[in-house]
PDB file of C-alpha atoms and ligand atoms in Angstrom:
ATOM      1  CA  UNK A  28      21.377   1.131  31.233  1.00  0.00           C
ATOM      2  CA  UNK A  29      22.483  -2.197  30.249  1.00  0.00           C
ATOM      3  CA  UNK A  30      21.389  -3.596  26.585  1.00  0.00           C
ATOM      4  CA  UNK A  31      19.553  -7.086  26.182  1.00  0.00           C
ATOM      5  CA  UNK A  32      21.651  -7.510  23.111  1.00  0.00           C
ATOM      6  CA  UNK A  33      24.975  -6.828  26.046  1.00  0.00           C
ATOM      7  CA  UNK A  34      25.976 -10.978  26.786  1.00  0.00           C
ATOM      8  CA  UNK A  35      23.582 -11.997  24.078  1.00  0.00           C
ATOM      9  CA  UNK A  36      25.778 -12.367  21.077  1.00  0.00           C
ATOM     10  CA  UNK A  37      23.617 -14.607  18.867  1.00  0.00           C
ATOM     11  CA  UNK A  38      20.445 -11.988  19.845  1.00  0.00           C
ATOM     12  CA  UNK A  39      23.062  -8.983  19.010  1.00  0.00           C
ATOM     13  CA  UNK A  40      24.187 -10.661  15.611  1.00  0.00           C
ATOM     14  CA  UNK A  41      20.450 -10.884  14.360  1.00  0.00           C
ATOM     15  CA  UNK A  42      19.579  -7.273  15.878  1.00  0.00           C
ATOM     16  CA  UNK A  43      22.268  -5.926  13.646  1.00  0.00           C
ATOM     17  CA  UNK A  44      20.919  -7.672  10.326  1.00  0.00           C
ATOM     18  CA  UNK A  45      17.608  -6.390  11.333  1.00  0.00           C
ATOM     19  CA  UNK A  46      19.386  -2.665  11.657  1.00  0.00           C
ATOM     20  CA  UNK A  47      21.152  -3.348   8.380  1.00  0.00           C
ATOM     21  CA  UNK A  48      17.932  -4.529   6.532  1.00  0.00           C
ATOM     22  CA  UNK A  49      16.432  -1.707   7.863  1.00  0.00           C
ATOM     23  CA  UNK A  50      19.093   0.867   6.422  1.00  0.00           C
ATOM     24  CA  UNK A  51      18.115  -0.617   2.971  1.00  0.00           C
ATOM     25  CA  UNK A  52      14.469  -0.268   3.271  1.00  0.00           C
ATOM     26  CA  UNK A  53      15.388   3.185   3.340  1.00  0.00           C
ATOM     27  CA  UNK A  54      18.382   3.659   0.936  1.00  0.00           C
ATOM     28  CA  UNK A  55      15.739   2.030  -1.517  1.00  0.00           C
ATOM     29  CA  UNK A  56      12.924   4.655  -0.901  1.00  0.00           C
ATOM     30  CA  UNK A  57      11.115   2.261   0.613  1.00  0.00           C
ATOM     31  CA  UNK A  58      10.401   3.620   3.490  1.00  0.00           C
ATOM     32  CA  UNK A  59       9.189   6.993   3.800  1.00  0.00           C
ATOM     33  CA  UNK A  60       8.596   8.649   7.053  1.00  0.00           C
ATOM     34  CA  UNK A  61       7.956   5.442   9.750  1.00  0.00           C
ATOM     35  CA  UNK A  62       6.695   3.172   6.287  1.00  0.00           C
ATOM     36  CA  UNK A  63       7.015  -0.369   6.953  1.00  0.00           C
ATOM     37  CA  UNK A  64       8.066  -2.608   9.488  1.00  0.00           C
ATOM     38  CA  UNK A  65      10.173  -5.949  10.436  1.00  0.00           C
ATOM     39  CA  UNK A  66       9.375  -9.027  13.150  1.00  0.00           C
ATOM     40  CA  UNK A  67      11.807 -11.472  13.656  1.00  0.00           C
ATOM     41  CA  UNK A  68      10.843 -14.509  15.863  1.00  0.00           C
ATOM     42  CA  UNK A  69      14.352 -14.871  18.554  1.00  0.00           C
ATOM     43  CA  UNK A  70      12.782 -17.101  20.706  1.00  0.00           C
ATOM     44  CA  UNK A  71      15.802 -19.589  19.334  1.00  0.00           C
ATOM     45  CA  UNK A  72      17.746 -16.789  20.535  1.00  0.00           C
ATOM     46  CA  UNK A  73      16.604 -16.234  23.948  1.00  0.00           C
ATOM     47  CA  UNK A  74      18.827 -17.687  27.158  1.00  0.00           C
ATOM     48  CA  UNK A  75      17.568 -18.259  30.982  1.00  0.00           C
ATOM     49  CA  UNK A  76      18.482 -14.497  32.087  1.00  0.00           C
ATOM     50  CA  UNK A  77      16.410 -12.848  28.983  1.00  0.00           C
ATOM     51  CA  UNK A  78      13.506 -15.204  30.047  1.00  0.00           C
ATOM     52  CA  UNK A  79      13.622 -14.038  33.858  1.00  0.00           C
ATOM     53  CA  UNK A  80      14.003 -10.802  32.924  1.00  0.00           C
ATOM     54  CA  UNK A  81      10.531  -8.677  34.296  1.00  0.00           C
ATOM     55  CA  UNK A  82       8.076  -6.836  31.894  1.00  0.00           C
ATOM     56  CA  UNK A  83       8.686  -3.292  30.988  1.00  0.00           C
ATOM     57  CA  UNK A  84       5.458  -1.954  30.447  1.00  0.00           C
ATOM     58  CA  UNK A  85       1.720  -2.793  31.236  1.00  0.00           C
ATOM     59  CA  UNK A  86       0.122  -6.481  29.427  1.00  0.00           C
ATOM     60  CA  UNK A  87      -0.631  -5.428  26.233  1.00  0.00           C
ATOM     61  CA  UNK A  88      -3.298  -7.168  23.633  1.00  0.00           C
ATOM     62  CA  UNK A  89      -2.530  -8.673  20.192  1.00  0.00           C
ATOM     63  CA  UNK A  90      -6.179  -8.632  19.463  1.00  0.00           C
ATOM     64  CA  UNK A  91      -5.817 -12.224  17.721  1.00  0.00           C
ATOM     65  CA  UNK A  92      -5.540 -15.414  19.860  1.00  0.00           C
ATOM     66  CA  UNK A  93      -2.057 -17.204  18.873  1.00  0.00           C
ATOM     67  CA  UNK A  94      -1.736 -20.003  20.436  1.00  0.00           C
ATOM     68  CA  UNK A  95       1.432 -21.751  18.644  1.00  0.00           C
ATOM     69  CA  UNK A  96       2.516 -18.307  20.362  1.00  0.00           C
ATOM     70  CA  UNK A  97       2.759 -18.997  23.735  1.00  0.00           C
ATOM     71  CA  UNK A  98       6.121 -18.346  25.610  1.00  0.00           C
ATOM     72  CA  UNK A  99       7.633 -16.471  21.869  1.00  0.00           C
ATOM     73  CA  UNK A 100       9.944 -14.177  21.919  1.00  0.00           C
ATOM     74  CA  UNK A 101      10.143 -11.002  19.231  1.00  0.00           C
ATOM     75  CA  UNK A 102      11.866  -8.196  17.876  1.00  0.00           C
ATOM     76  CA  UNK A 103       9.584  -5.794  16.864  1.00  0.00           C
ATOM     77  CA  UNK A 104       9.700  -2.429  14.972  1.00  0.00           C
ATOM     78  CA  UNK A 105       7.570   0.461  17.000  1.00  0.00           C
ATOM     79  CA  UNK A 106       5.070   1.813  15.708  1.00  0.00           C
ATOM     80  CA  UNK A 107       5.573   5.252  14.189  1.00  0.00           C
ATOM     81  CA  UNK A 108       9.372   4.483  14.341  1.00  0.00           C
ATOM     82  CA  UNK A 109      11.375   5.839  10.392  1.00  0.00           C
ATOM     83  CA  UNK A 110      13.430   2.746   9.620  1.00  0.00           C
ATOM     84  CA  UNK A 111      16.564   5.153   8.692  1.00  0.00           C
ATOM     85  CA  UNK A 112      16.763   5.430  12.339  1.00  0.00           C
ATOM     86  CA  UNK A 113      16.280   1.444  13.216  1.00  0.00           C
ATOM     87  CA  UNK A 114      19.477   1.293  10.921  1.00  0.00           C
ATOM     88  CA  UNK A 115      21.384   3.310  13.376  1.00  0.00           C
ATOM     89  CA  UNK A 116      19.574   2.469  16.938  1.00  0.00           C
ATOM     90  CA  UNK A 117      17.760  -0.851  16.794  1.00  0.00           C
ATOM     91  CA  UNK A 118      16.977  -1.072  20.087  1.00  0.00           C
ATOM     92  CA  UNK A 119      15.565   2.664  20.376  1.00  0.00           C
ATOM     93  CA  UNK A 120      12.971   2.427  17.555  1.00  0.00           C
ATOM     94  CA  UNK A 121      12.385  -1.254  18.031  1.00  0.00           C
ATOM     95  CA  UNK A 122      11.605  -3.812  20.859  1.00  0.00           C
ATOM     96  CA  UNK A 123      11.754  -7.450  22.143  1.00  0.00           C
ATOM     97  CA  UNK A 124       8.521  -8.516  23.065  1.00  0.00           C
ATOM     98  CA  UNK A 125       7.327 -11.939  25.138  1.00  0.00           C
ATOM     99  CA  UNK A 126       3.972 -13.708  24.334  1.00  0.00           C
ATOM    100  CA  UNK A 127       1.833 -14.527  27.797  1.00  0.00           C
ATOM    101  CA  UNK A 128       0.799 -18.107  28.181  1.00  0.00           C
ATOM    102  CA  UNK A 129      -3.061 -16.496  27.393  1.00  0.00           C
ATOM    103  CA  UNK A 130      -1.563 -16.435  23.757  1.00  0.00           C
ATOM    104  CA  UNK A 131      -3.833 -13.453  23.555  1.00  0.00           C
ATOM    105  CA  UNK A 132      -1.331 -10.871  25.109  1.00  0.00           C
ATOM    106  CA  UNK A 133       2.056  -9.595  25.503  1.00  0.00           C
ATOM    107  CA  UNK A 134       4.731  -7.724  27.317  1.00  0.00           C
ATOM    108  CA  UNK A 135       7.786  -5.787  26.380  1.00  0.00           C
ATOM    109  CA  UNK A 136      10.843  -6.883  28.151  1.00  0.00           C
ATOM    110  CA  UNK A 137      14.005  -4.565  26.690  1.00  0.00           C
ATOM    111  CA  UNK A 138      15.446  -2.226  26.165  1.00  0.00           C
ATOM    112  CA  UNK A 139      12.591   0.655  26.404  1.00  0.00           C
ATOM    113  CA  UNK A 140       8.700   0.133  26.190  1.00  0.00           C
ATOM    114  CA  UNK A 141       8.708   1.066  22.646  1.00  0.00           C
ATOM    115  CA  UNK A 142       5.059  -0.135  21.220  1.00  0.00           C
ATOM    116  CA  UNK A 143       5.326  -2.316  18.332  1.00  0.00           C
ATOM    117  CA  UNK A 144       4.527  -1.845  14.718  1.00  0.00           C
ATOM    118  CA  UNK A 145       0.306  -1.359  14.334  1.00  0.00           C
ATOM    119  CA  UNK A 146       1.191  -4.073  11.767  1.00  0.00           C
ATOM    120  CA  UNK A 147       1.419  -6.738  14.605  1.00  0.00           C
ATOM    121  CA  UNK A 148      -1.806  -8.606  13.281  1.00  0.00           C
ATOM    122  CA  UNK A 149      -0.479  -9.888  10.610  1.00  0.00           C
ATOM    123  CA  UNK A 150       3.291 -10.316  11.548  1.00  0.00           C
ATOM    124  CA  UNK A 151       2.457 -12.429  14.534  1.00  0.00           C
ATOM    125  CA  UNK A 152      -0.558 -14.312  12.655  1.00  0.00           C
ATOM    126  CA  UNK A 153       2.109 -15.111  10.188  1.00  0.00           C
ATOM    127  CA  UNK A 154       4.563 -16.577  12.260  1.00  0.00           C
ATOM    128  CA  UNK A 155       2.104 -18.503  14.197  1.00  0.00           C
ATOM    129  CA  UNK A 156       1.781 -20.396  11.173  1.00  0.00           C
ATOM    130  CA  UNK A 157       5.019 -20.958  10.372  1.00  0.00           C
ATOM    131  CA  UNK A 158       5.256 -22.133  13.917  1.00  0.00           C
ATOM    132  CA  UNK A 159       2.640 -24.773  13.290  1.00  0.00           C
ATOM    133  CA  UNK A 160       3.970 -25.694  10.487  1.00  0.00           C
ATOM    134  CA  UNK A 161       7.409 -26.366  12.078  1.00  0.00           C
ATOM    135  CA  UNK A 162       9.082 -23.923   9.322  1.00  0.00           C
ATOM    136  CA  UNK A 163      12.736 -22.745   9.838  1.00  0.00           C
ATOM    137  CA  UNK A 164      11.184 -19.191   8.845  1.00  0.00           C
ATOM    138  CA  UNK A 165      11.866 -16.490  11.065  1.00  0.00           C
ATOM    139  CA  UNK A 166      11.079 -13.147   9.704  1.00  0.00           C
ATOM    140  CA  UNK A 167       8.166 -10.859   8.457  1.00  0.00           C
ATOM    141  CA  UNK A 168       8.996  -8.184   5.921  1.00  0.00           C
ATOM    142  CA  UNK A 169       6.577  -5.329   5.077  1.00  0.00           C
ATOM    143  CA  UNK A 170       7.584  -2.544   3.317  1.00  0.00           C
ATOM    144  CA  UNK A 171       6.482   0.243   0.585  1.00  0.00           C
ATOM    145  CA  UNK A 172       8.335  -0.378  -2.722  1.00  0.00           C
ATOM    146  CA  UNK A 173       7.703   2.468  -5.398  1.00  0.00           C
ATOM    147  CA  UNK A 174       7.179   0.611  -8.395  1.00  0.00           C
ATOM    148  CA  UNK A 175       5.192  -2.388  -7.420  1.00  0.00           C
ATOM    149  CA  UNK A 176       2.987  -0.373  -5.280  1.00  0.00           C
ATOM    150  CA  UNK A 177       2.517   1.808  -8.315  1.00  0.00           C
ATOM    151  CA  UNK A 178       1.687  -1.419 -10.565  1.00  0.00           C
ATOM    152  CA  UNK A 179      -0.975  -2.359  -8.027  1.00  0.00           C
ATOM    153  CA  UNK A 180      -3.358   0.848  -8.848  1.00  0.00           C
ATOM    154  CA  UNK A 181      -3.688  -0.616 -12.056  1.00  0.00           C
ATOM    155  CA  UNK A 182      -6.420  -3.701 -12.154  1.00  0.00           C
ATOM    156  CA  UNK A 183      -4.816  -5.340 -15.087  1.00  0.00           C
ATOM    157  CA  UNK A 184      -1.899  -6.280 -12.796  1.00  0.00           C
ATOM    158  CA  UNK A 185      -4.163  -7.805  -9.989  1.00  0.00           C
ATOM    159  CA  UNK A 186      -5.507 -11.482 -11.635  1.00  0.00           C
ATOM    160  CA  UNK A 187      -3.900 -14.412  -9.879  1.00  0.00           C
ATOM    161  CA  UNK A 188      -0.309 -14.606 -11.199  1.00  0.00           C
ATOM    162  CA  UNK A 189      -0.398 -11.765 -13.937  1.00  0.00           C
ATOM    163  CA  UNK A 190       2.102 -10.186 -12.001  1.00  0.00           C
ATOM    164  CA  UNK A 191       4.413 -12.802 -10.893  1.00  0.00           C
ATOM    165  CA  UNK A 192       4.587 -13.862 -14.599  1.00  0.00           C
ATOM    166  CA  UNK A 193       5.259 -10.896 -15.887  1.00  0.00           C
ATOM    167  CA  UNK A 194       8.131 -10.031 -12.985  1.00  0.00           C
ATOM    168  CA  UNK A 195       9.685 -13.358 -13.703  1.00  0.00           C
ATOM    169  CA  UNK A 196       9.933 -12.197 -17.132  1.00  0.00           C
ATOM    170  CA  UNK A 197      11.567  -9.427 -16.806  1.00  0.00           C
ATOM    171  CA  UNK A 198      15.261 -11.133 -16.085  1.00  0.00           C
ATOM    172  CA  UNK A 199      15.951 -14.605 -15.470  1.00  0.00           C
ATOM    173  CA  UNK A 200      17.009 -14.797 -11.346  1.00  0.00           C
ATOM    174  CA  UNK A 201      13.825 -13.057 -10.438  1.00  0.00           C
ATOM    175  CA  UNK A 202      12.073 -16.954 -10.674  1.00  0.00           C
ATOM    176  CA  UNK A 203      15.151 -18.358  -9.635  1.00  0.00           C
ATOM    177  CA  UNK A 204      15.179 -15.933  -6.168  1.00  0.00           C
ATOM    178  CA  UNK A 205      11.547 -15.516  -5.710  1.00  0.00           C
ATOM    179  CA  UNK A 206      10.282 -18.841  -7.335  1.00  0.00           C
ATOM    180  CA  UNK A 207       7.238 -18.656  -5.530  1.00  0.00           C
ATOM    181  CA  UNK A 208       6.045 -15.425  -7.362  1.00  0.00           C
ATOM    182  CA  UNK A 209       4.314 -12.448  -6.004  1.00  0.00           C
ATOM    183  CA  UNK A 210       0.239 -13.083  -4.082  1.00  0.00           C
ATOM    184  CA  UNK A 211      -1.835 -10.461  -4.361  1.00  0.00           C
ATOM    185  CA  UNK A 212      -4.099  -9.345  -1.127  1.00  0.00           C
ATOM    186  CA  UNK A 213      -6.881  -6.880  -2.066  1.00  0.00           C
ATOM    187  CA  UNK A 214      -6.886  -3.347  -0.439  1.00  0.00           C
ATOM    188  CA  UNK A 215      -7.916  -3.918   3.307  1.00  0.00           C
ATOM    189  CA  UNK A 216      -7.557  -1.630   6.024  1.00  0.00           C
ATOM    190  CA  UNK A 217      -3.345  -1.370   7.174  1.00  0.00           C
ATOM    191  CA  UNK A 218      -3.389  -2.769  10.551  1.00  0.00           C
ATOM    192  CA  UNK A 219      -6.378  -4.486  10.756  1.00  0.00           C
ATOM    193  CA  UNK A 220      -7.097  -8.204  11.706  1.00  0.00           C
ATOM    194  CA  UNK A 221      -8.608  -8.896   8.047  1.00  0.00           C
ATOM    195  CA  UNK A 222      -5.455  -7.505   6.298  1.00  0.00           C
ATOM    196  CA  UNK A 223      -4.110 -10.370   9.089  1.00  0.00           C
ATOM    197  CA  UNK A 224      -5.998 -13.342   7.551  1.00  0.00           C
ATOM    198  CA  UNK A 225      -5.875 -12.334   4.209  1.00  0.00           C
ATOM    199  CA  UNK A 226      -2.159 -11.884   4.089  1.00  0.00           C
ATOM    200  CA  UNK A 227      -1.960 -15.509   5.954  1.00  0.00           C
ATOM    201  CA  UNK A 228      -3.998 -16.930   3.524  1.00  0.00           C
ATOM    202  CA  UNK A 229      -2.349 -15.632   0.535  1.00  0.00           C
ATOM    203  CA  UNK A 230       1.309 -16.757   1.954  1.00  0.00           C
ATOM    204  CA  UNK A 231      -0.176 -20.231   1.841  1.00  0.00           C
ATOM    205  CA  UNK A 232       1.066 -19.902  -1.581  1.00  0.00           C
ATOM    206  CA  UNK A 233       3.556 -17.420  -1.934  1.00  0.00           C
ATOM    207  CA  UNK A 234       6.411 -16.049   0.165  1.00  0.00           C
ATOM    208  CA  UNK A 235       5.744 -12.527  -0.926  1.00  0.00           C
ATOM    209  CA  UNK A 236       2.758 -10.622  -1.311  1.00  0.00           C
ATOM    210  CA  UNK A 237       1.022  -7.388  -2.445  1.00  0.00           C
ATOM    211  CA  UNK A 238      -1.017  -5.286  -0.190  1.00  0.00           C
ATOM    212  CA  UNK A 239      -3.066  -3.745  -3.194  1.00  0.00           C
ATOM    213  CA  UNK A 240      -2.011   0.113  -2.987  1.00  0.00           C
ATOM    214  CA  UNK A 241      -0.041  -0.092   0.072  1.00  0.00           C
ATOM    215  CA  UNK A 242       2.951  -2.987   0.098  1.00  0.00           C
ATOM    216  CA  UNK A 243       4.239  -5.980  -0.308  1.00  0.00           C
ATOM    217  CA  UNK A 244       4.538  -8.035   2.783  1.00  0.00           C
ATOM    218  CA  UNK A 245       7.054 -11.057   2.421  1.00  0.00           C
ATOM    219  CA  UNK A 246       8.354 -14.146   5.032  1.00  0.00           C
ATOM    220  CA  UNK A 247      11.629 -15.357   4.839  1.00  0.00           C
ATOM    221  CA  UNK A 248      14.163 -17.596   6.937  1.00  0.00           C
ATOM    222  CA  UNK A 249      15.667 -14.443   7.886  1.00  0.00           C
ATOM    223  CA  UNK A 250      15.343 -10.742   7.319  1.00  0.00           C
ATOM    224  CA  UNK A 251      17.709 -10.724   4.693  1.00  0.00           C
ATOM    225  CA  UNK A 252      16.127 -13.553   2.618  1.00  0.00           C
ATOM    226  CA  UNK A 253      12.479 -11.740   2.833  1.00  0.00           C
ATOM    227  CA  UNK A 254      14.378  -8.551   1.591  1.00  0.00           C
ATOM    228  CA  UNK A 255      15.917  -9.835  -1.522  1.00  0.00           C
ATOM    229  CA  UNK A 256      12.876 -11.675  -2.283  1.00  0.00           C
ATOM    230  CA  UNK A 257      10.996  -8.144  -2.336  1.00  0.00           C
ATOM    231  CA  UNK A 258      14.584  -6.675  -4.300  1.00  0.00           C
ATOM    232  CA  UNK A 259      14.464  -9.218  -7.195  1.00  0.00           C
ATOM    233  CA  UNK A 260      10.913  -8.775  -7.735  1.00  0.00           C
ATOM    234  CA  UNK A 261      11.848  -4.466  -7.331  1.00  0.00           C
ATOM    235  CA  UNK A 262      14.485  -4.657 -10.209  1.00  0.00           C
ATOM    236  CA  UNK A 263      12.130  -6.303 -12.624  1.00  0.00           C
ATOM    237  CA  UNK A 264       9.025  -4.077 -12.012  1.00  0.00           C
ATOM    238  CA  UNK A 265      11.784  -1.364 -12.268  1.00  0.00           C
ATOM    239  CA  UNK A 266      12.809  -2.981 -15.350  1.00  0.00           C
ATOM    240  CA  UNK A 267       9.362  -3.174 -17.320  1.00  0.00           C
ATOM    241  CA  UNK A 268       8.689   0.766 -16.002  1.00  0.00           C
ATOM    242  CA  UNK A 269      11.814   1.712 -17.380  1.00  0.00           C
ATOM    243  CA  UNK A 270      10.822  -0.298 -20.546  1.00  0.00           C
ATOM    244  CA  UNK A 271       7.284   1.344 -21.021  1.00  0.00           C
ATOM    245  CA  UNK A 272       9.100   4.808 -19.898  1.00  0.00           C
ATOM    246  CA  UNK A 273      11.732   4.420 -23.525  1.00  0.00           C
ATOM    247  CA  UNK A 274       8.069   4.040 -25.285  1.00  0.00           C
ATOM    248  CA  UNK A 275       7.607  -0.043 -25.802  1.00  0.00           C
ATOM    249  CA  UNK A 276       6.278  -2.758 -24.597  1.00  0.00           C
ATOM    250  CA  UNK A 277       8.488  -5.397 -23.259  1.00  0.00           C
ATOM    251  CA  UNK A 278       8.901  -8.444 -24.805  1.00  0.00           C
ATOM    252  CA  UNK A 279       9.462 -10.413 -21.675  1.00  0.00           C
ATOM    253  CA  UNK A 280      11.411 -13.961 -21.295  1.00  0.00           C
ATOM    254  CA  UNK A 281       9.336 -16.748 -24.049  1.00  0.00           C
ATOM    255  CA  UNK A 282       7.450 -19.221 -22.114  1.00  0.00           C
ATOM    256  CA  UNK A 283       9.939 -21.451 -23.403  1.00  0.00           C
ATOM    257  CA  UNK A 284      12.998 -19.841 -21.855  1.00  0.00           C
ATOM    258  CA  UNK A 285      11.399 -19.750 -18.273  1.00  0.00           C
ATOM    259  CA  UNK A 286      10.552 -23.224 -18.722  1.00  0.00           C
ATOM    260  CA  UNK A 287      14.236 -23.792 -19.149  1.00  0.00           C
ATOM    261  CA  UNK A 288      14.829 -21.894 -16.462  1.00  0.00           C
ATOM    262  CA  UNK A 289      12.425 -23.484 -14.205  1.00  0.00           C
ATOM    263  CA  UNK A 290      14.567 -27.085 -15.249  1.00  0.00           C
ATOM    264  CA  UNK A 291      17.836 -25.788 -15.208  1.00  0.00           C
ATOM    265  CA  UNK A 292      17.330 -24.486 -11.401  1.00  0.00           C
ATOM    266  CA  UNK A 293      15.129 -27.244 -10.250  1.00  0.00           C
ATOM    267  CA  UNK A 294      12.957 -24.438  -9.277  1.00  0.00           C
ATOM    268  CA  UNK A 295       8.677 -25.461  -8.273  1.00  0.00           C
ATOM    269  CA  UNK A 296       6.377 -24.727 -11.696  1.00  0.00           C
TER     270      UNK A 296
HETATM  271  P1  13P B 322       4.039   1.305  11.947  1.00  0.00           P
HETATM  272  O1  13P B 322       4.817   2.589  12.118  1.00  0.00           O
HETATM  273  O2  13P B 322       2.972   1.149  12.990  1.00  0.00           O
HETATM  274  O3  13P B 322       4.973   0.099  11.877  1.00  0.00           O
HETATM  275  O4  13P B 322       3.242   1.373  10.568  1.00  0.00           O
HETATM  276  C1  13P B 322       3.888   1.551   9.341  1.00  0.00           C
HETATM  277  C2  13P B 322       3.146   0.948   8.194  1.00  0.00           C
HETATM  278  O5  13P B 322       3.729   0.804   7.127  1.00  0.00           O
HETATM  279  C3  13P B 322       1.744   0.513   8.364  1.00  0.00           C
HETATM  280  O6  13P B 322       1.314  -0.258   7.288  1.00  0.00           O
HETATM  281 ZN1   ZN B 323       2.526   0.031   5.447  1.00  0.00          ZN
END
């Protein structure tokens, strides 16, 4: 059978980043078992022949109304997919989706009716906004990194900002790469519409946030800038671990020096 991403070289080009993203995700330990998952919106991507092409398995609910949806195209992880095999087979363990005009519903077009990720609530939530918001991002990111997931069972971590200020002083290109800092979304229910809003309303503010003892969840203008958001702010939570590990507290960048930074980089305060 012949592949969507067969003619379609822009479509192909942005599969493959998705594959490669996905292969990281795993490398990182990330991604245990079918632990996380990646939407990109290809709708930019999507020519006359992908648009007439027919529906590959029955209508399908989101279970949210979208309707800065209508007519979108998606790549979707399936649900229950391992993303160490996405890396390999994107379009086995993954799927391109179309939004009906009800903005309520969808099909899958290519390559096989894989379902997508039980996470759609909040990916497609998220990139409604964006949509209405006419911003150039294209990609949800959620994944299961070790040590930040690990710094979320502890409450001390969870007051607005105590952990983005502490990440960002940990090493200086953690502000400059992630100068939004790191939201925090209270433990809700993984695939749920509330997890939905509440991740939509915390990226309001922040490109990347916690699920409280589940994930982070990050937006980016593609999949590779929502993963090294959630890298930089890996390596310094990795960094203070290690820290408290050799037996001390670490000092952290001075206010001072990240108010340097913050000049120096022309970054938001
Ligand atoms: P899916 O396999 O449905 O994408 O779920 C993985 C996950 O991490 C849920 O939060
Ligand atoms: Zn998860």
């Amino acid at each position: 059978m012949k592949s969507i991403l067969e003619g379609h070289s822009a479509l192909k080009a942005e599969v493959e980043k998705i594959a490669e993203v996905a292969g990281y995700l795993w490398q990182n330990g990330w991604a245990e078992r079918n632990g996380g998952n990646i939407t990109v919106n290809v709708t930019d991507l999507v020519d006359d022949e992908i648009r007439q092409l027919p529906a590959i398995s029955e209508v399908k609910q989101i279970g949210v109304s979208l309707p800065a949806l209508k007519g979108c195209y998606f790549y979707c992880k399936g649900t229950g997919k391992r993303m160490r095999d996405l890396a390999r087979w994107p379009m086995d363990n993954g799927s391109v989706i179309r939004i009906l005009d009800d903005c309520a519903s969808y099909v899958i077009i290519a390559d096989h009716p894989v379902m997508p990720t039980s996470e759609l609530p909040s990916h497609l939530t998220v990139h409604a906004s964006l949509i209405e918001k006419g911003s150039p991002y294209k990609a949800t990111v959620h994944t299961h990194p070790i040590e930040l997931v690990a710094m979320s069972h502890s409450k001390k971590f969870l007051g607005k900002d105590v952990l983005t200020k502490l990440l960002w002083s940990m090493i200086p290109e953690t502000k400059a790469f992630c100068p939004l800092g790191l939201g925090i979304v209270p433990y809700t229910l993984p695939g749920s519409n509330a997890l939905a809003e509440a991740t939509l309303k915390e990226l309001e503010d922040y490109d990347v946030v916690m699920w409280e003892k589940h994930g982070v969840f990050a937006k980016g203008l593609d999949v590779m800038d929502a993963f090294d958001q959630i890298d930089v702010l890996s390596k310094s939570a990795k960094i203070y671990i290690n820290a408290k590990a050799m037996g001390f507290e670490p000092d952290g960048m001075s206010d001072e020096q990240l108010a340097e930074m913050t000049l120096a980089f022309s970054l938001p305060k």
